[in-house]
Coordinates of C-alpha atoms and ligand atoms in Angstrom, one line a residue:
X270 CA -16.1 10.2 51.4
X271 CA -12.7 10.1 49.7
X272 CA -11.6 13.4 48.2
X273 CA -11.6 12.2 44.6
X274 CA -13.7 9.1 44.2
X275 CA -13.4 9.4 40.4
X276 CA -9.6 9.5 40.2
X277 CA -8.2 7.4 37.4
X278 CA -6.1 4.5 38.6
X279 CA -2.7 5.3 36.9
X280 CA -2.4 2.0 35.2
X281 CA -5.5 2.5 33.1
X282 CA -4.7 6.1 32.0
X283 CA -4.0 6.4 28.4
X284 CA -1.0 8.7 29.3
X285 CA 0.6 5.7 30.9
X286 CA 0.2 3.6 27.8
X287 CA 1.6 6.4 25.8
X288 CA 4.8 6.8 27.8
X289 CA 5.4 3.1 27.5
X290 CA 4.8 3.3 23.8
X291 CA 7.1 6.2 23.2
X292 CA 10.1 4.1 24.2
X293 CA 8.7 1.2 22.2
X294 CA 10.8 -1.3 24.2
X295 CA 9.1 -1.8 27.5
X296 CA 5.7 -2.8 26.1
X297 CA 4.8 -6.5 26.5
X298 CA 4.0 -8.7 23.6
X299 CA 0.7 -8.4 21.7
X300 CA -0.9 -11.4 23.5
X301 CA 0.0 -9.9 26.9
X302 CA -1.3 -6.5 25.8
X303 CA -4.6 -8.1 24.9
X304 CA -4.7 -10.0 28.2
X305 CA -3.5 -7.4 30.7
X306 CA -2.5 -4.0 29.5
X307 CA -4.6 -1.1 30.8
X308 CA -6.1 -3.2 33.6
X309 CA -5.6 -3.0 37.4
X310 CA -7.7 -5.7 39.1
X311 CA -6.7 -4.3 42.5
X312 CA -8.7 -1.2 41.7
X313 CA -11.8 -3.3 41.3
X314 CA -11.8 -5.7 44.3
X315 CA -9.5 -8.1 42.4
X316 CA -12.1 -8.8 39.7
X317 CA -10.4 -10.9 37.0
X318 CA -12.1 -9.0 34.3
X319 CA -12.8 -5.3 34.5
X320 CA -16.2 -4.1 35.5
X321 CA -18.6 -2.4 33.1
X322 CA -18.9 1.3 34.0
X323 CA -22.4 1.7 32.5
X324 CA -22.8 5.3 33.8
X325 CA -23.0 8.6 32.0
X326 CA -21.9 10.6 35.0
X327 CA -19.3 10.8 37.7
X328 CA -19.9 13.0 40.7
X329 CA -17.5 14.9 43.0
X330 CA -17.4 15.1 46.8
X331 CA -17.0 18.9 46.9
X332 CA -17.5 21.8 44.5
X333 CA -13.8 22.6 44.9
X334 CA -12.8 19.1 43.7
X335 CA -15.0 19.5 40.7
X336 CA -13.7 23.1 39.9
X337 CA -10.1 21.7 40.1
X338 CA -11.0 19.2 37.4
X339 CA -11.9 22.0 35.0
X340 CA -8.8 24.1 35.6
X341 CA -6.9 24.8 32.4
X342 CA -4.3 22.1 31.8
X343 CA -0.7 22.9 31.2
X344 CA -1.3 23.1 27.4
X345 CA -3.9 25.8 28.0
X346 CA -6.9 23.7 26.8
X347 CA -9.8 24.5 29.1
X348 CA -12.0 21.5 28.3
X349 CA -11.3 18.4 30.3
X350 CA -10.9 15.2 28.3
X351 CA -9.5 11.8 28.8
X352 CA -5.8 12.0 29.7
X353 CA -6.2 15.8 30.3
X354 CA -8.6 15.9 33.1
X355 CA -7.7 14.9 36.7
X356 CA -10.8 12.8 37.1
X357 CA -13.6 11.1 35.2
X358 CA -16.6 13.3 35.0
X359 CA -18.8 12.5 32.0
X360 CA -18.8 9.4 29.7
X361 CA -18.9 11.3 26.4
X362 CA -15.5 12.6 27.4
X363 CA -14.0 9.5 29.0
X364 CA -15.1 6.3 30.7
X365 CA -13.0 3.8 32.7
X366 CA -14.2 0.8 30.7
X367 CA -13.6 2.5 27.4
X368 CA -10.2 3.7 28.6
X369 CA -9.1 0.1 29.0
X370 CA -10.0 -0.8 25.4
X371 CA -8.3 2.4 24.2
X372 CA -5.0 1.7 26.1
X373 CA -4.9 -1.8 24.5
X374 CA -5.6 -0.5 21.0
X375 CA -3.0 2.3 21.3
X376 CA -0.4 -0.2 22.4
X377 CA -1.3 -2.7 19.7
X378 CA -1.0 -0.1 16.9
X379 CA 2.2 1.4 18.5
X380 CA 0.5 4.8 18.8
X381 CA 0.4 7.3 21.6
X382 CA -3.3 7.3 22.1
X383 CA -6.5 5.7 20.8
X384 CA -10.1 7.0 20.8
X385 CA -13.0 4.6 20.4
X386 CA -16.1 5.7 18.5
X387 CA -19.6 4.3 18.1
X388 CA -18.8 2.8 14.7
X389 CA -16.1 2.4 12.1
X390 CA -17.7 5.3 10.2
X391 CA -17.7 7.4 13.4
X392 CA -14.0 6.9 13.6
X393 CA -13.3 7.4 9.9
X394 CA -15.4 10.6 9.6
X395 CA -13.7 11.9 12.8
X396 CA -10.2 11.2 11.4
X397 CA -11.0 12.8 8.1
X398 CA -12.6 15.9 9.6
X399 CA -9.5 16.3 11.9
X400 CA -7.4 16.7 8.7
X401 CA -9.5 18.9 6.4
X402 CA -11.0 22.4 6.3
X403 CA -13.1 24.3 3.8
X404 CA -11.5 24.3 0.3
X405 CA -9.1 21.4 1.0
X406 CA -8.4 18.5 -1.3
X407 CA -8.2 14.8 -0.5
X408 CA -6.7 11.8 -2.4
X409 CA -7.9 8.2 -1.9
X410 CA -7.7 5.0 -3.8
X411 CA -10.6 3.9 -6.0
X412 CA -11.1 0.8 -4.0
X413 CA -11.9 2.6 -0.7
X414 CA -14.9 1.4 1.4
X415 CA -18.2 2.6 -0.1
X416 CA -19.4 4.8 2.8
X417 CA -15.9 6.3 3.2
X418 CA -16.1 7.1 -0.5
X419 CA -19.5 8.7 -0.1
X420 CA -18.4 10.8 2.9
X421 CA -15.4 12.1 0.9
X422 CA -17.1 12.5 -2.4
X423 CA -20.6 13.5 -1.5
X424 CA -20.9 14.8 2.0
X425 CA -17.7 16.9 2.2
X426 CA -18.8 18.7 -1.0
X427 CA -20.9 20.9 1.1
X428 CA -17.7 22.2 2.7
X429 CA -16.1 22.6 -0.7
X430 CA -13.7 19.8 0.1
X431 CA -12.8 18.0 -3.2
X432 CA -11.5 14.5 -3.6
X433 CA -9.5 12.7 -6.3
X434 CA -9.7 8.9 -6.6
X435 CA -6.6 7.1 -8.0
X436 CA -5.7 3.5 -8.8
X437 CA -3.1 3.7 -6.0
X438 CA -1.1 0.6 -6.7
X439 CA 1.8 2.9 -7.7
X440 CA 2.7 5.6 -5.1
X441 CA 3.3 7.9 -8.1
X442 CA -0.5 8.0 -8.6
X443 CA -0.7 10.0 -5.3
X444 CA 2.2 12.3 -6.2
X445 CA 0.6 13.0 -9.5
X446 CA -2.7 13.9 -7.9
X447 CA -1.3 16.3 -5.4
X448 CA -2.6 19.9 -5.5
X449 CA -1.4 22.9 -3.5
X450 CA -4.5 22.4 -1.3
X451 CA -4.1 18.7 -0.7
X452 CA -4.2 18.2 3.1
X453 CA -5.1 14.5 3.3
X454 CA -4.2 11.2 1.7
X455 CA -6.7 8.5 2.9
X456 CA -5.7 4.9 2.3
X457 CA -7.3 1.5 2.9
X458 CA -4.7 -1.3 2.6
X459 CA -5.6 -3.9 1.8
X460 CA -9.0 -2.9 0.5
X461 CA -12.0 -5.0 1.4
X462 CA -13.4 -6.3 -2.0
X463 CA -10.3 -6.8 -4.2
X464 CA -7.8 -6.6 -1.4
X465 CA -5.6 -4.0 -3.1
X466 CA -2.7 -2.6 -1.2
X467 CA -0.9 0.8 -1.2
X468 CA 2.8 1.3 -0.4
X469 CA 2.3 3.1 2.9
X470 CA 6.0 4.1 3.5
X471 CA 6.3 5.7 0.1
X472 CA 3.0 7.4 0.2
X473 CA 3.6 8.7 3.8
X474 CA 6.9 10.2 2.5
X475 CA 5.1 11.9 -0.4
X476 CA 2.4 13.3 1.9
X477 CA 5.0 14.6 4.5
X478 CA 7.0 16.4 1.8
X479 CA 3.7 18.1 0.8
X480 CA 2.6 18.9 4.4
X481 CA -0.4 16.6 4.1
X482 CA -1.7 14.1 6.6
X483 CA -2.1 10.4 6.0
X484 CA -4.9 8.1 7.4
X485 CA -5.1 4.3 6.8
X486 CA -8.1 2.1 7.3
X487 CA -6.4 -1.0 8.8
X488 CA -9.6 -3.1 9.3
X489 CA -8.6 -5.9 7.0
X490 CA -5.2 -6.8 8.6
X491 CA -5.9 -5.8 12.2
X492 CA -2.8 -4.6 14.2
X493 CA -1.8 -8.2 14.6
X494 CA -0.7 -8.3 10.9
X495 CA 0.0 -4.7 10.1
X496 CA 0.9 -1.5 11.9
X497 CA 0.6 1.5 9.6
X498 CA 2.1 4.0 12.1
X499 CA 5.5 2.1 11.8
X500 CA 5.5 3.2 8.1
X501 CA 5.1 6.9 8.9
X502 CA 1.3 7.1 8.7
X503 CA -0.3 9.7 10.9
X504 CA -3.6 8.1 11.9
X505 CA -4.9 4.5 11.8
X506 CA -8.7 3.8 11.8
X507 CA -10.6 0.6 12.2
X508 CA -14.0 -0.7 12.0
X509 CA -13.7 -2.5 15.4
X510 CA -17.0 -4.2 14.4
X511 CA -14.8 -6.5 12.3
X512 CA -11.8 -8.3 13.7
X513 CA -11.2 -6.3 16.9
X514 CA -14.6 -7.1 18.3
X515 CA -14.6 -10.4 16.4
X516 CA -17.9 -11.9 17.5
X517 CA -20.5 -10.0 15.4
X518 CA -22.2 -8.7 18.5
X519 CA -21.3 -5.0 18.5
X520 CA -20.6 -2.0 16.3
X521 CA -17.5 0.1 17.1
X522 CA -14.6 2.1 15.6
X523 CA -11.2 3.4 16.8
X524 CA -8.7 6.0 15.7
X525 CA -5.0 5.7 16.8
X526 CA -2.2 8.2 16.4
X527 CA 0.4 10.2 18.3
X528 CA -0.6 11.9 21.5
X529 CA -0.5 15.4 20.2
X530 CA -2.8 14.7 17.2
X531 CA -5.1 12.6 19.3
X532 CA -5.4 15.2 22.0
X533 CA -6.9 17.6 19.5
X534 CA -9.0 14.9 17.8
X535 CA -10.5 13.8 21.1
X536 CA -11.4 17.3 22.1
X537 CA -12.8 18.3 18.8
X538 CA -14.2 15.4 16.6
X539 CA -14.4 13.1 19.7
X540 CA -16.1 15.2 22.3
X541 CA -17.8 17.8 20.1
X542 CA -19.3 15.5 17.5
X543 CA -19.9 13.1 20.3
X544 CA -19.9 9.7 18.5
X545 CA -18.4 8.0 21.6
X546 CA -18.5 4.3 22.1
X547 CA -21.1 3.0 24.5
X548 CA -19.3 1.5 27.6
X549 CA -21.1 -1.9 27.1
X550 CA -19.8 -2.1 23.6
X551 CA -16.3 -1.1 24.9
X552 CA -16.6 -4.0 27.4
X553 CA -17.5 -6.4 24.6
X554 CA -14.5 -5.0 22.6
X555 CA -12.2 -5.7 25.5
X556 CA -13.5 -9.3 25.6
X557 CA -13.0 -9.6 21.9
X558 CA -9.5 -8.3 22.1
X559 CA -8.5 -11.0 24.5
X560 CA -8.5 -13.6 21.7
X561 CA -7.5 -11.3 18.8
X562 CA -4.0 -12.8 18.2
X563 CA -5.2 -16.4 18.2
X564 CA -8.3 -15.7 16.2
X565 CA -6.2 -13.9 13.5
X566 CA -3.8 -16.9 13.3
X567 CA -6.7 -19.2 12.7
X568 CA -8.4 -16.9 10.2
X569 CA -5.1 -16.8 8.4
X570 CA -4.4 -20.6 8.3
X571 CA -8.0 -21.4 7.3
X572 CA -8.0 -18.7 4.6
X573 CA -4.6 -19.6 3.2
X574 CA -5.5 -23.3 2.9
X575 CA -8.9 -22.6 1.3
X576 CA -7.5 -19.8 -1.0
X577 CA -4.9 -22.2 -2.4
X578 CA -7.4 -25.0 -2.8
X579 CA -9.8 -22.7 -4.7
X580 CA -6.9 -21.6 -7.0
X581 CA -6.7 -25.1 -8.2
X582 CA -10.4 -25.5 -8.7
X583 CA -11.6 -25.5 -12.3
X584 CA -14.7 -23.3 -11.5
X585 CA -12.5 -20.5 -10.1
X586 CA -10.9 -18.0 -12.5
X587 CA -9.0 -15.9 -9.9
X588 CA -8.5 -15.5 -6.2
X589 CA -8.1 -12.0 -4.7
X590 CA -6.0 -12.6 -1.5
X591 CA -2.6 -11.3 -0.5
X592 CA -1.9 -14.7 1.2
X593 CA -1.4 -16.5 -2.1
X594 CA 2.0 -16.8 -3.8
X595 CA 0.6 -15.6 -7.2
X596 CA -0.8 -12.3 -5.8
X597 CA 0.5 -9.5 -8.0
X598 CA 1.4 -7.4 -5.0
X599 CA 3.5 -10.1 -3.3
X600 CA 6.5 -7.8 -2.9
X601 CA 4.5 -5.2 -1.1
X602 CA 2.8 -7.9 1.0
X603 CA 6.3 -9.1 2.2
X604 CA 7.2 -5.5 3.2
X605 CA 3.9 -4.4 4.9
X606 CA 2.0 -7.4 6.1
X607 CA 3.1 -9.8 8.8
X608 CA 0.2 -12.1 8.1
X609 CA -3.1 -12.2 6.1
X610 CA -6.6 -12.3 7.5
X611 CA -9.7 -14.2 6.5
X612 CA -11.2 -11.9 3.9
X613 CA -10.8 -12.8 0.3
X614 CA -12.8 -12.7 -3.0
X615 CA -13.0 -15.1 -5.9
X616 CA -13.9 -14.6 -9.5
X617 CA -15.9 -17.6 -10.8
X618 CA -15.2 -18.8 -14.4
X619 CA -18.9 -18.3 -15.0
X620 CA -19.2 -14.5 -14.7
X621 CA -22.9 -14.2 -14.1
X622 CA -25.3 -13.2 -11.4
X623 CA -26.9 -16.7 -11.6
X624 CA -23.6 -18.5 -11.0
X625 CA -22.6 -16.2 -8.1
X626 CA -26.1 -16.6 -6.5
X627 CA -26.2 -20.3 -7.0
X628 CA -22.7 -20.7 -5.4
X629 CA -23.6 -18.5 -2.4
X630 CA -27.0 -20.0 -1.9
X631 CA -25.6 -23.6 -2.0
X632 CA -23.1 -22.8 0.9
X633 CA -24.2 -24.3 4.2
X634 CA -21.8 -22.8 6.7
X635 CA -21.4 -19.4 5.1
X636 CA -24.1 -16.9 6.1
X637 CA -25.1 -14.5 3.3
X638 CA -24.2 -11.0 4.6
X639 CA -22.2 -7.9 4.3
X640 CA -20.0 -7.7 7.4
X641 CA -16.9 -9.8 8.2
X642 CA -14.3 -10.2 10.9
X643 CA -16.4 -12.3 13.3
X644 CA -15.9 -15.9 14.2
X645 CA -18.2 -17.0 11.4
X646 CA -17.8 -17.6 7.7
X647 CA -19.8 -15.3 5.4
X648 CA -20.4 -15.0 1.7
X649 CA -21.4 -12.0 -0.4
X650 CA -21.8 -11.8 -4.2
X651 CA -21.1 -8.4 -5.6
X652 CA -20.0 -6.6 -8.8
X653 CA -16.9 -4.5 -9.4
X654 CA -15.8 -2.5 -12.4
X655 CA -13.7 -4.8 -14.6
X656 CA -10.7 -2.5 -14.2
X657 CA -10.9 -3.1 -10.4
X658 CA -10.6 -6.8 -11.1
X659 CA -7.6 -6.2 -13.4
X660 CA -9.7 -7.3 -16.4
X661 CA -9.9 -5.5 -19.7
X662 CA -13.1 -4.2 -21.2
X663 CA -16.0 -2.0 -20.1
X664 CA -18.7 -2.9 -17.6
X665 CA -18.7 -4.8 -14.4
X666 CA -17.7 -8.3 -13.2
X667 CA -19.2 -10.5 -10.7
X668 CA -17.1 -11.5 -7.7
X669 CA -17.9 -13.5 -4.6
X670 CA -16.5 -12.2 -1.3
X671 CA -15.8 -14.8 1.3
X672 CA -15.0 -14.3 5.0
X673 CA -13.2 -17.4 6.2
X674 CA -14.2 -17.9 9.8
X675 CA -13.0 -20.1 12.6
X676 CA -14.9 -23.3 11.7
X677 CA -13.1 -26.6 11.0
X678 CA -11.2 -26.0 7.8
X679 CA -12.2 -29.4 6.3
X680 CA -15.9 -28.6 6.8
X681 CA -15.4 -25.3 5.1
X682 CA -13.6 -26.9 2.1
X683 CA -16.2 -29.6 1.7
X684 CA -18.9 -26.9 1.8
X685 CA -17.0 -24.7 -0.8
X686 CA -16.4 -27.7 -3.1
X687 CA -20.0 -28.8 -3.3
X688 CA -21.1 -25.2 -3.8
X689 CA -18.5 -24.6 -6.6
X690 CA -19.9 -27.5 -8.4
X691 CA -23.2 -25.6 -8.6
X692 CA -21.6 -22.5 -10.1
X693 CA -20.6 -23.9 -13.5
Ligands
LIG261 C1 -17.2 -2.1 7.9 C2 -16.2 -1.3 7.4 C3 -16.1 0.1 7.8 C4 -17.2 0.7 8.6 O1 -17.3 0.3 9.9 P1 -18.7 0.3 10.7 O2 -18.3 -0.2 12.0 O3 -19.7 -0.5 9.9 O4 -19.1 1.7 10.7 C5 -15.0 0.8 7.4 N1 -14.0 0.3 6.7 C6 -14.0 -1.0 6.3 C7 -12.9 -1.5 5.4 C8 -15.1 -1.8 6.6 O5 -15.2 -3.1 6.2

């Protein structure tokens, strides 16, 4: 038996991706990252795609070899974890298949390390918990994803963590909401119903001056179109269930940040809370990532075409999408986004549940459902406070959220056109 059967091939260690990232220059392009980074076919009999390590446990040839793996590392941490341990030993801590997905995601976001979680909320709750303690204060935009809002506003109450929700379109909103105990500014840019953005560079500077951390939910744009770490943000989170996976066949999340922050997060919120990604889902995530850049291009071109066509349509009052020239945040879009994804919302002229339902029900190629980011088009009627839709007055307004998938653009337009006719 070899001395260390579970030794990590160097090419797939996250530490390797991290040193490449630190210099920033010797990383390959995004398509090549998706195709090759983190993989070493020679370690797996030349297999063109990496094997699925669907095992909970790794064993050692001798007790000595196992004891060595648990020796305190140079930074004094006694607990072995991915990138710290000499060898794989338990899949809650690290798994070779998951490591490949993490190496790619760290490189795509330009971060030192990534950690995959069992869902987007697993990643988001871990990132938030890594930044707060009892008595702290958090600031987030009003438009933040519902369950994130509940976690901040309801769940964290039991630890006396308070939260202020702000409009967030003006960075000054965050500066004004700062308190001495503010330790985290949580952003989601663009948001996922009205696609509102926050100025990440300005807000990161405000947070740094105050000693607070910043986290951005980057699910809408994916790393192909936006890299929050480049703007001074501390941690990026994703629902990898959406674009990163891209096929509506798995649930996953990821946190990316610099190596030091991530080392602690992996040991604590990662290994102790234990919401690790199952290796099979990691394997599907790797498969999804292969086509991420080309999928995003097609989501973008389909969505831009359809958003502009809907803008012209008499049944449509407004289109919420950073990819249109009339978007009120166009200046910020030019600074932060390198492209726009397939998620947009429309306000029908006829602001009623009946119109929204009639439109959604009439669509043939758009499944009625809550998720997005997969290959397929989806539709979801929902209401938002009028203020969130930039309208005056009290109460709520009906919107219809559309995820523009990878289908033939002309088919989607024909479908939308016949359904819009039924919304009047
Ligand atoms: C879906 C979603 C999440 C949560 O991700 P899960 O994988 O469902 O846990 C977080 N943020 C945004 C913007 C989302 O759309």
